[in-house]
Short mmCIF file of C-alpha atoms and ligand atoms in Angstrom, two decimals:
data_model
loop_
_atom_site.label_atom_id
_atom_site.label_comp_id
_atom_site.label_asym_id
_atom_site.label_seq_id
_atom_site.Cartn_x
_atom_site.Cartn_y
_atom_site.Cartn_z
CA MET A 6 74.83 222.14 42.42
CA VAL A 7 71.33 223.62 42.40
CA GLU A 8 70.25 224.99 39.01
CA THR A 9 69.58 228.73 38.87
CA GLU A 10 67.66 230.54 36.15
CA TYR A 11 67.39 234.21 35.23
CA ARG A 12 64.21 235.96 34.19
CA ARG A 13 63.48 239.58 33.46
CA PHE A 14 61.32 241.41 36.01
CA VAL A 15 58.05 242.81 34.62
CA ALA A 16 56.09 245.72 36.05
CA SER A 17 53.20 243.52 37.22
CA GLU A 18 55.56 241.81 39.71
CA VAL A 19 55.91 244.71 42.13
CA ASP A 20 54.29 242.73 44.98
CA SER A 21 56.91 240.01 44.57
CA LEU A 22 59.60 242.68 44.59
CA VAL A 23 58.23 244.10 47.84
CA ARG A 24 58.25 240.62 49.40
CA PHE A 25 61.80 239.95 48.24
CA LEU A 26 63.37 243.26 49.23
CA ALA A 27 61.39 244.31 52.30
CA ARG A 28 61.38 240.97 54.15
CA ASP A 29 65.14 240.53 54.11
CA THR A 30 68.14 242.49 55.33
CA TRP A 31 70.97 243.85 53.22
CA PRO A 32 73.81 244.51 55.68
CA PHE A 33 76.27 245.98 53.18
CA HIS A 34 73.86 248.31 51.39
CA VAL A 35 73.50 251.95 52.44
CA SER A 36 70.11 251.00 53.94
CA ALA A 37 70.11 247.51 55.46
CA THR A 38 66.32 247.41 55.38
CA VAL A 39 63.80 248.84 52.92
CA SER A 40 60.07 249.29 53.41
CA GLY A 41 57.38 248.10 51.05
CA ASP A 42 56.39 251.72 50.42
CA GLU A 43 59.94 252.57 49.37
CA VAL A 44 60.04 249.64 46.94
CA ARG A 45 56.68 250.67 45.43
CA ALA A 46 57.86 254.28 45.07
CA TRP A 47 61.10 253.15 43.40
CA ALA A 48 59.16 250.89 41.03
CA ALA A 49 56.79 253.74 40.11
CA ALA A 50 59.82 255.95 39.40
CA GLY A 51 61.32 253.41 36.99
CA VAL A 52 64.17 252.35 39.27
CA PHE A 53 63.79 248.70 38.22
CA ASP A 54 62.77 249.05 34.62
CA SER A 55 63.34 251.94 32.22
CA ASP A 56 65.21 252.73 29.00
CA GLU A 57 68.48 252.56 30.96
CA THR A 58 67.63 249.92 33.57
CA ARG A 59 66.68 246.24 33.58
CA THR A 60 66.02 243.98 36.55
CA PHE A 61 66.24 240.19 36.67
CA TRP A 62 65.06 237.55 39.09
CA ILE A 63 67.44 234.76 39.98
CA THR A 64 65.24 231.72 40.49
CA VAL A 65 65.51 228.12 41.65
CA ARG A 66 62.56 225.98 40.55
CA ALA A 67 60.65 229.24 39.83
CA ASP A 68 61.22 230.62 43.38
CA ALA A 69 63.02 233.96 43.64
CA VAL A 70 66.40 233.54 45.37
CA GLY A 71 68.06 236.71 44.13
CA LEU A 72 67.74 239.94 42.20
CA ILE A 73 70.00 241.76 39.77
CA ARG A 74 69.49 245.39 38.83
CA LEU A 75 71.38 246.51 35.75
CA MET A 76 71.77 250.27 35.33
CA ASP A 77 73.31 252.89 33.02
CA LEU A 78 72.65 250.81 29.94
CA GLY A 79 73.01 253.79 27.64
CA ASP A 80 76.54 254.94 28.40
CA GLY A 81 78.89 252.10 27.45
CA THR A 82 79.68 251.11 31.05
CA PRO A 83 76.68 249.43 32.68
CA LEU A 84 76.62 249.17 36.45
CA PHE A 85 74.79 246.58 38.58
CA ASP A 86 73.46 245.68 42.01
CA LEU A 87 73.31 241.99 42.96
CA ARG A 88 71.36 240.61 45.93
CA ILE A 89 70.99 237.00 47.02
CA ALA A 90 68.32 236.33 49.67
CA SER A 91 69.94 235.67 53.04
CA GLU A 92 68.93 232.00 53.28
CA HIS A 93 70.58 231.33 49.90
CA ARG A 94 73.88 233.16 50.51
CA GLY A 95 77.09 231.20 50.85
CA ARG A 96 76.32 228.63 48.12
CA GLY A 97 78.01 230.14 45.11
CA MET A 98 74.89 231.70 43.60
CA GLY A 99 76.40 235.20 43.59
CA PRO A 100 79.44 234.25 41.48
CA ARG A 101 77.24 232.26 39.08
CA ALA A 102 74.82 235.17 38.73
CA LEU A 103 77.68 237.56 37.99
CA ALA A 104 79.04 235.25 35.28
CA TRP A 105 75.56 235.12 33.72
CA LEU A 106 75.14 238.89 33.94
CA THR A 107 78.53 239.65 32.39
CA ARG A 108 77.79 237.39 29.45
CA TYR A 109 74.30 238.90 29.11
CA VAL A 110 75.61 242.46 28.96
CA PHE A 111 78.44 241.82 26.53
CA THR A 112 76.16 239.75 24.30
CA GLU A 113 73.10 241.99 24.43
CA PHE A 114 74.81 245.42 24.32
CA PRO A 115 77.51 245.60 21.62
CA ASP A 116 78.46 249.15 22.71
CA ALA A 117 79.28 248.09 26.28
CA GLU A 118 83.06 248.05 26.50
CA ARG A 119 83.23 247.66 30.28
CA MET A 120 81.01 246.68 33.17
CA GLU A 121 81.36 248.12 36.66
CA GLY A 122 80.31 247.42 40.22
CA THR A 123 80.95 249.09 43.54
CA THR A 124 80.68 247.65 47.03
CA ARG A 125 81.51 248.40 50.62
CA GLN A 126 85.15 247.70 51.38
CA ASP A 127 84.34 245.10 54.07
CA ASN A 128 81.93 243.10 51.85
CA ALA A 129 84.35 240.21 51.46
CA ALA A 130 81.84 237.89 49.75
CA MET A 131 81.09 240.48 47.06
CA ARG A 132 84.75 241.33 46.56
CA ARG A 133 85.57 237.65 46.08
CA THR A 134 82.58 237.39 43.73
CA PHE A 135 84.05 240.20 41.60
CA GLU A 136 87.47 238.58 41.60
CA LYS A 137 86.09 235.16 40.63
CA GLY A 138 84.21 236.82 37.76
CA GLY A 139 87.36 238.35 36.25
CA TYR A 140 86.64 241.83 37.60
CA VAL A 141 89.61 243.94 38.68
CA LYS A 142 89.76 246.52 41.44
CA GLU A 143 90.06 249.97 39.85
CA ALA A 144 89.09 252.34 42.64
CA HIS A 145 89.24 252.80 46.39
CA TYR A 146 87.08 255.61 47.75
CA ARG A 147 87.85 256.59 51.35
CA ASP A 148 84.84 257.23 53.63
CA ALA A 149 82.56 257.18 50.60
CA TRP A 150 79.94 254.68 51.79
CA PRO A 151 77.47 255.90 54.43
CA GLY A 152 76.41 253.31 57.01
CA ALA A 153 74.16 253.09 60.05
CA GLY A 154 74.58 255.66 62.82
CA GLY A 155 76.59 258.09 60.72
CA ARG A 156 79.48 255.64 60.29
CA ARG A 157 81.46 255.97 57.06
CA TYR A 158 83.03 253.03 55.24
CA ASP A 159 85.46 252.94 52.35
CA ALA A 160 84.00 251.87 48.99
CA VAL A 161 85.76 249.85 46.29
CA GLY A 162 85.10 249.83 42.56
CA TYR A 163 85.66 246.85 40.25
CA ALA A 164 85.29 246.49 36.49
CA ILE A 165 85.71 243.98 33.69
CA LEU A 166 86.72 244.85 30.13
CA ARG A 167 84.91 243.36 27.16
CA ARG A 168 88.25 242.37 25.62
CA ASP A 169 89.30 240.54 28.82
CA TRP A 170 85.96 238.75 28.99
CA ALA A 171 86.22 237.75 25.32
CA THR A 172 89.76 236.40 25.64
CA GLY A 173 89.68 235.09 29.22
CA THR A 174 92.48 237.39 30.32
CA VAL A 175 92.72 239.83 33.23
CA THR A 176 94.35 243.20 32.51
CA PRO A 177 95.64 244.62 35.80
CA THR A 178 95.00 248.20 36.88
CA ASN A 179 98.03 250.45 36.46
CA TRP A 180 98.45 251.83 39.98
CA HIS A 181 101.95 253.24 39.35
CA ASP A 182 101.26 255.88 36.72
CA GLU A 183 102.19 259.12 38.51
CA PRO A 184 104.70 261.05 36.38
CA PHE A 185 106.68 262.25 39.44
C1 COA B 25 77.61 239.25 48.06
C2 COA B 25 76.79 238.12 47.48
C3 COA B 25 76.20 238.51 46.12
C4 COA B 25 77.73 236.90 47.26
O1 COA B 25 76.97 235.83 46.76
P1 COA B 25 76.99 234.41 47.52
O2 COA B 25 76.29 233.44 46.67
O3 COA B 25 76.48 234.58 48.91
O4 COA B 25 78.53 234.14 47.48
P2 COA B 25 79.34 232.97 48.22
O5 COA B 25 79.05 232.91 49.67
O6 COA B 25 79.15 231.73 47.46
O7 COA B 25 80.80 233.51 48.17
C5 COA B 25 81.50 233.89 47.02
C6 COA B 25 82.97 233.80 47.36
O8 COA B 25 83.28 234.68 48.44
C7 COA B 25 83.92 233.96 49.49
N1 COA B 25 83.52 234.55 50.75
C8 COA B 25 82.27 234.62 51.25
N2 COA B 25 82.30 235.24 52.45
C9 COA B 25 83.59 235.56 52.69
C10 COA B 25 84.27 236.19 53.77
N3 COA B 25 83.60 236.67 54.82
N4 COA B 25 85.61 236.36 53.69
C11 COA B 25 86.29 235.90 52.61
N5 COA B 25 85.70 235.28 51.55
C12 COA B 25 84.38 235.11 51.61
C13 COA B 25 83.41 232.55 49.33
O9 COA B 25 84.28 231.60 49.97
C14 COA B 25 83.39 232.41 47.82
O10 COA B 25 84.68 232.24 47.30
P3 COA B 25 85.21 230.77 46.86
O11 COA B 25 84.24 230.27 45.82
O12 COA B 25 86.59 231.05 46.35
O13 COA B 25 85.18 229.92 48.10
C15 COA B 25 75.64 237.68 48.45
O14 COA B 25 76.21 237.22 49.65
C16 COA B 25 74.66 238.80 48.74
O15 COA B 25 73.73 239.01 47.99
N6 COA B 25 74.87 239.54 49.84
C17 COA B 25 73.93 240.57 50.25
C18 COA B 25 73.81 241.67 49.23
C19 COA B 25 75.14 242.28 48.87
O16 COA B 25 75.95 242.59 49.72
N7 COA B 25 75.32 242.48 47.57
C20 COA B 25 76.46 243.14 47.02
C21 COA B 25 76.03 244.51 46.60
S1 COA B 25 77.25 245.30 45.61
#
C-alpha cells in the first residue's frame, strides 16, 4: 500500500491549487470542471483558508494526489470536501484520507461533536467511503444537486458522531420517528 501524507495548504501555494483543480475533472461536483481564474478568485476570497476553513494536500512522496477542504470549523459540526486526482482514484486513498480527517477534527477541535459530508446520490465511491469511515446516512434530499444541462440529482448527507468515533460504534439513524 502506497504511503500517503497530509499537509496543510498555505496561501503561497495557489499555483499548485490551480494545477490540481483546473487540470482534472470532478464528475460528481456541481461543476465538473473549474477554471484557473475561478480557483484564484476562491483563494482570494478565503475559500481554502480562513478562520472557519482549512485545506490539506494529500501527498505521495511529496506529490499532490488529493485535496481536502474542511469547512464550518466554528459551529460544532465541520463539513468537508474530498477530492482524489483521477489517476489516483480506485486505490483506497479516499477512505484512508477520510479516516485521517475524522481523527484530525475530533483531536484538534474539542467542540466538534459531529462531522458531516454531502454527496450526489449516484457517487457510489464516495458513499462507500463514508460507510467505511463509520459515517451514517442521515439525509436524502430529492432533486437537490444541480448537474450539467439543468439535470437535477438527489443528494445524500452522512455524518459521524464523536462518541461513535471514540468507541468504534455506529449509532443508526432513527428513520421511524413519526408520532402518527
Ligand atoms: C470519491 C473518492 C473520494 C473515493 O476515493 P477513492 O480512493 O477513489 O476510493 P476507492 O475507489 O478506493 O473506493 C472506496 C470504496 O468504494 C467502492 N467503490 C468505488 N466505486 C464504486 C462503485 N462504482 N460502486 C460501488 N462501490 C464502489 C470501492 O470498492 C471501495 O470500497 P471497498 O474498499 O469496500 O472495496 C474519489 O474517487 C474522488 O475523489 N472522486 C472525485 C471527487 C468526488 O467525487 N469527491 C466526493 C465529493 S463529496
